[in-house]
XYZ file of C-alpha atoms in Angstrom:
324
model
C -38.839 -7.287 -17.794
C -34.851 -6.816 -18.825
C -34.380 -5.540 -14.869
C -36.407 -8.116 -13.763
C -34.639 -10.646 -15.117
C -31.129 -9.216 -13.819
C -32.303 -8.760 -10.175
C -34.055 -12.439 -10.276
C -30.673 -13.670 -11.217
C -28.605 -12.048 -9.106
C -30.603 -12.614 -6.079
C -30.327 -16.401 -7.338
C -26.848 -16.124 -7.451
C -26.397 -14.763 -4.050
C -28.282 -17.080 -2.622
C -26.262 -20.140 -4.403
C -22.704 -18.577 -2.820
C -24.277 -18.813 0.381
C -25.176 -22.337 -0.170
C -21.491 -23.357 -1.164
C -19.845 -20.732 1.078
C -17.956 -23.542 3.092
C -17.181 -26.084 -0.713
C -14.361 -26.944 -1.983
C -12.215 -23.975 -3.781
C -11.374 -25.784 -6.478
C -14.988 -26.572 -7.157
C -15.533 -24.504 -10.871
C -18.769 -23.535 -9.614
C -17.532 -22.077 -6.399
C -15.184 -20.008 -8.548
C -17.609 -18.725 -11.030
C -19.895 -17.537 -8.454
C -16.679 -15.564 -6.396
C -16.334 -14.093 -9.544
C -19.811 -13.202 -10.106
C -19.758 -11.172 -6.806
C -17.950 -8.555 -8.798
C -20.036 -8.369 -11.340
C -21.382 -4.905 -12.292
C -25.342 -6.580 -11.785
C -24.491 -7.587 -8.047
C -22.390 -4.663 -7.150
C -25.438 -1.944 -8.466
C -27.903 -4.046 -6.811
C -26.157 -3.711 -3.237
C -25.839 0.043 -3.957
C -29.425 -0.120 -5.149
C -30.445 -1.483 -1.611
C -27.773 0.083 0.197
C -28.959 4.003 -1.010
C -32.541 3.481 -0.306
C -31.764 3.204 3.526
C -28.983 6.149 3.259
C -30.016 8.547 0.054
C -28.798 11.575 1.193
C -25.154 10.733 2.743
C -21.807 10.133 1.665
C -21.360 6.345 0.805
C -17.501 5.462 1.008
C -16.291 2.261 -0.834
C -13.566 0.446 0.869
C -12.379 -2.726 -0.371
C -13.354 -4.781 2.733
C -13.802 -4.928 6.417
C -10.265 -3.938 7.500
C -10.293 -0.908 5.544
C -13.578 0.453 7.124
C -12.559 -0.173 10.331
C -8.793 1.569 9.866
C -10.754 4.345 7.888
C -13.068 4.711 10.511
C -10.453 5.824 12.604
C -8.880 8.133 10.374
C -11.619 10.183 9.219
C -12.634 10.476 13.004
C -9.239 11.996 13.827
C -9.503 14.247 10.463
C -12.963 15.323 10.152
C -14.982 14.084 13.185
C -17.987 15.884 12.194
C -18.159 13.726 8.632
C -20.831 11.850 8.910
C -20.458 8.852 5.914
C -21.564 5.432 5.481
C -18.835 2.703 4.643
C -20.123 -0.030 1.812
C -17.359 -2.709 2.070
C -16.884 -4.588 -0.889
C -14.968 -8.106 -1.623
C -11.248 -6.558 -2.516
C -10.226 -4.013 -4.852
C -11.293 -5.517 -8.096
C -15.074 -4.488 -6.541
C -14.550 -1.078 -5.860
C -12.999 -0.103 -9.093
C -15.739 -2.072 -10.705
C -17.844 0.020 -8.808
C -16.259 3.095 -9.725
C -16.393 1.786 -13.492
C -20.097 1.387 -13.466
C -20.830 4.338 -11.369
C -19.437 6.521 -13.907
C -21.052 4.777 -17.039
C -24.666 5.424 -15.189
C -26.849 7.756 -16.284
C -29.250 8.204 -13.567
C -27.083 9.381 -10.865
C -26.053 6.354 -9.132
C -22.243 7.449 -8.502
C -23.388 10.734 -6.940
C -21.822 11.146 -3.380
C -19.831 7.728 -3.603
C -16.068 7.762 -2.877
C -13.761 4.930 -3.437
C -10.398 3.963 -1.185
C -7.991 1.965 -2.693
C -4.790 0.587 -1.772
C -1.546 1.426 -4.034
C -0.406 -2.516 -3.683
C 1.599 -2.798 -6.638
C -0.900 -2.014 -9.650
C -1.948 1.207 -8.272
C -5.280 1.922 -9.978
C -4.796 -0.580 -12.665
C -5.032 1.587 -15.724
C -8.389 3.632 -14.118
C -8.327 7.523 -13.973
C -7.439 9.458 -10.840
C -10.317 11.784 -9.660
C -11.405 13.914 -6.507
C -13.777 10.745 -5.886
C -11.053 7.945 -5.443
C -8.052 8.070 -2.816
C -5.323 5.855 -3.380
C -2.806 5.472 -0.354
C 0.684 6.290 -0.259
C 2.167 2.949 1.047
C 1.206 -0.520 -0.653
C -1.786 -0.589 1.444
C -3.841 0.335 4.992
C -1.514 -2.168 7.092
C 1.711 -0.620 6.124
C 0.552 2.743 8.301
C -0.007 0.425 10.962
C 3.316 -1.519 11.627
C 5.474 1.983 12.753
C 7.619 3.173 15.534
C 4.864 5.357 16.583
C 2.019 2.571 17.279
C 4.466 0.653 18.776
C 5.679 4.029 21.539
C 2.087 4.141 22.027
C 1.596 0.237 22.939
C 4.374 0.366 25.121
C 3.000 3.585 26.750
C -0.660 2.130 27.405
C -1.270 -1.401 26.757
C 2.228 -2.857 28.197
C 2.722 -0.016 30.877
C 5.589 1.779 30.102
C 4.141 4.941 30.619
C 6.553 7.272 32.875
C 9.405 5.195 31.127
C 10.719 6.977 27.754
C 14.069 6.003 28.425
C 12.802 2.156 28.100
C 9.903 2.330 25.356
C 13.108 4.090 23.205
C 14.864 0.654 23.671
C 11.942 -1.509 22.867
C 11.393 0.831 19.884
C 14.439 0.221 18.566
C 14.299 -2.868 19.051
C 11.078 -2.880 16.901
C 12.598 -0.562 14.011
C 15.839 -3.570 13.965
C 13.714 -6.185 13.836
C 11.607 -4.700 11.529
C 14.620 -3.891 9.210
C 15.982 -7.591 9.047
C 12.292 -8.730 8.490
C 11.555 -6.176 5.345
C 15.354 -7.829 4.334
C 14.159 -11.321 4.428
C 11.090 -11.147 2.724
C 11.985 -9.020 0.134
C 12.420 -12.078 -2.856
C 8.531 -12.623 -2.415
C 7.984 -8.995 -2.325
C 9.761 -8.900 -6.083
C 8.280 -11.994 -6.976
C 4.778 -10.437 -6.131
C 5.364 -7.493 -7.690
C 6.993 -8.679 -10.816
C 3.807 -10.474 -11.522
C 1.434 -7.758 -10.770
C 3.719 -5.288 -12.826
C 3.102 -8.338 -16.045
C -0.730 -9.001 -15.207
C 0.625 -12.967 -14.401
C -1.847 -14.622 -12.645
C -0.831 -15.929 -8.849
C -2.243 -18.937 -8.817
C -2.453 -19.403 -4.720
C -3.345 -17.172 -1.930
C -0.631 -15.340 -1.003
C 0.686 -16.749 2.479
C -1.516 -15.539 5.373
C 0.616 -17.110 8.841
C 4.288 -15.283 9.337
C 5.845 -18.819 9.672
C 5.699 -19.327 6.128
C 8.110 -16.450 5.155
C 9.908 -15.612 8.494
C 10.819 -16.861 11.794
C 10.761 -13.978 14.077
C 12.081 -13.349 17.640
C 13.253 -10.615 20.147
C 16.212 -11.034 19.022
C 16.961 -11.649 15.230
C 14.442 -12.644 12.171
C 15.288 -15.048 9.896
C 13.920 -16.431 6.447
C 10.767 -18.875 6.152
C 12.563 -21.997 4.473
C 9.742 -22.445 2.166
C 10.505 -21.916 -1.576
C 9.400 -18.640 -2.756
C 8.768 -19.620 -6.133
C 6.234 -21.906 -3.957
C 4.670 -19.461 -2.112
C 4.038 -17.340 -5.071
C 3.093 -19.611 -8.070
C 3.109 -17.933 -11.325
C 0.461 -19.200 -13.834
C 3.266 -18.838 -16.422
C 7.223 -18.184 -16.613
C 7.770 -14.491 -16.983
C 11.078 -13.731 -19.299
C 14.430 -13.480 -17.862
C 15.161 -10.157 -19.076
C 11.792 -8.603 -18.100
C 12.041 -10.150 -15.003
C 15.301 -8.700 -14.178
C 14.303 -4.842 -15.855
C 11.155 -4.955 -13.161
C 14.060 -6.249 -10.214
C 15.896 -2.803 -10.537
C 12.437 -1.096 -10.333
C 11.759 -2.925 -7.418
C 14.615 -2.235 -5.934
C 14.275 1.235 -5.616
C 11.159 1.017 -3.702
C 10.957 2.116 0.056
C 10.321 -1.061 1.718
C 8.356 0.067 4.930
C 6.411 1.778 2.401
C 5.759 -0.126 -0.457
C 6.162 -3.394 0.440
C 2.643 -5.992 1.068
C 1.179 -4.576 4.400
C -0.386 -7.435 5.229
C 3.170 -8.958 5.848
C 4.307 -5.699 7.894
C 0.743 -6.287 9.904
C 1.833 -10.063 10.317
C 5.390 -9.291 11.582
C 3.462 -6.134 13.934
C 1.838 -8.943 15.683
C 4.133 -11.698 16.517
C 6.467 -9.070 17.400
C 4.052 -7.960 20.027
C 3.215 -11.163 20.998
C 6.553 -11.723 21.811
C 6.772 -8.609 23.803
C 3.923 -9.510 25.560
C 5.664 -12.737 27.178
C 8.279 -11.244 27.680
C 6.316 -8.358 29.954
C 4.840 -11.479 31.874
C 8.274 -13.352 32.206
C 9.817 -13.648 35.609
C 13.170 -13.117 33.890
C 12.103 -10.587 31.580
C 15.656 -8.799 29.608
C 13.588 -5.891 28.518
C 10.754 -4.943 31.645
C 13.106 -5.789 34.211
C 12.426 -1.763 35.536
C 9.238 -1.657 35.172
C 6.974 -2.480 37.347
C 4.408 -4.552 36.459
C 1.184 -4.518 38.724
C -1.355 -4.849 35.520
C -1.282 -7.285 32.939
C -0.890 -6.479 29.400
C -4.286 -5.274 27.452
C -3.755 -8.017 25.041
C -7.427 -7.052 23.937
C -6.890 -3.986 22.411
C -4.525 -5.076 19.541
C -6.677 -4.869 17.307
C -6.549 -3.015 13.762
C -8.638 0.251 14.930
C -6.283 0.754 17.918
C -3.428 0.561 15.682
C -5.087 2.985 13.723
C -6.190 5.645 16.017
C -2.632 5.390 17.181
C -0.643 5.671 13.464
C 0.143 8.504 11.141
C -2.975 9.606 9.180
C -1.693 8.842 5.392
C -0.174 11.673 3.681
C -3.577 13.380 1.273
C -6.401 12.038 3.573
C -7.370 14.606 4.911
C -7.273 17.228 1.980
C -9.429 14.528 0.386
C -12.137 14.233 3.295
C -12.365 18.269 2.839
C -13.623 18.203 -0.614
C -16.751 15.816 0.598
């Protein structure tokens, strides 16, 4: 009767998400059920469901669509005969939720499950390391992605500077400058992010998803958003002076291309390349001007899985995959 009555309720509460998928966010209701999506009932149900179609394979936990798709790529290029399933959850919360729950079970549930988490700025958030979780290098998935090397292999293929080393060293550098001066302007909501994820202060905002918000980039230079960070990043309270400044030196000594958000360093990746992409098609093109240009750029494969089958696999990966 007691699972019953979980499974009865969860389904319920599924269903009532869907219903208000496309309310208001400030709705209480529509907040209490995004929460309830994490909750250990849901996520065991899903893995419930999800193992009786795939019993007897590797399930790997990624904390959403993104991740599968930029792991997909990545275990393919370490272990191509691994044959896994992906179970995507709703953000990192979920999977080490998952993790948690797996490991309280008693039946078995958490057998051939594997959880990939991004560093970000909390790392595992207190939870212990183990052969069964991988936790990148960089601050997350995207930061692997936004690197001299994709960008020498766009040029080659997609923009058609194959034959042309001499030129896709240029545009690289270009890249790598820009690049630089971007990581340099955005690196007060960097500390302000990580500042309150070092405290546990509650952001009370998504964090800015358009580049225009924190940077204005070109070809040529990249300069500050002129929004207010401390408006971008609202805190749900003040965090000390002192404190604040003690976690500034830490964050200071953090590589940036590294460690700071990817999905900024993804952002800048592809208004950079959009920009690179006019100016392939311009008539008085600065950079393309020896190149000739009888195809038209394959805007259609920037996507996140051709950046990734083009990047550096992350430093442990594949030591990881071999254990499985």
């Amino acid at each position: 009767m007691t699972t019953l009555k979980i499974c009865s309720e969860t389904i319920l509460g599924v269903i009532l998400m869907n219903d208000v998928v496309n309310a208001s966010s400030s709705d209480p209701t529509v907040e209490r059920l995004k929460l309830s999506r994490n909750s250990d009932a849901v996520l065991k149900l899903r893995l419930v469901q999800f193992r009786s179609y795939c019993p007897h394979v590797p399930v790997f936990a990624f904390e959403g669509d993104d991740d599968k798709i930029v792991y997909a790529q990545w275990v393919r290029r370490s272990r191509p005969e691994l044959y896994y399933e992906p179970f995507p959850c709703s953000g990192k919360t979920a999977v080490l939720a998952l993790r948690s729950l797996a490991q309280r079970d008693l039946n078995g549930i958490g057998n051939g499950l594997y959880y990939f988490v991004d560093r970000d700025f909390d790392e595992l958030r207190g939870s212990p390391s183990g052969d069964d979780v991988f936790l990148t290098e960089s601050y997350s998935v995207e930061n692997y992605l936004a690197s001299p090397e994709v960008v020498d292999q766009i040029l080659c293929n997609e923009l058609h500077c194959h034959g042309r080393p001499d030129v896709r060293l240029i545009l690289v550098r270009n890249f790598e400058e820009r690049y630089a001066e971007f990581l340099e302007v955005t690196q007060d909501i960097n500390r302000r992010i990580y500042v309150a994820r070092k405290t546990k202060t509650e952001i009370t905002r998504h964090l800015p998803t358009s580049i225009s918000a924190i940077a204005s980039v070109t070809l040529e230079s990249v300069t500050a958003g002129n929004a207010d960070v401390a408006k971008l990043v609202p805190l749900e309270t003040d965090i000390p002076e002192e404190l604040s400044r003690t976690l500034g030196v830490e964050f200071a000594a953090l590589d940036r291309a590294l460690r700071y958000r990817g999905k900024f360093a993804l952002m800048f990746l592809s208004k950079w390349l959009e920009h690179m992409t006019c100016e392939y098609s311009s008539s008085r093109t600065k950079y393309f001007k020896d190149i000739p240009r009888k195809g038209r750029p394959r805007v259609t494969e920037f996507t996140i899985g051709s950046f990734a089958s083009k990047s550096q696999i992350p430093e442990g990966l594949p030591g990881f995959l071999e254990k499985i």
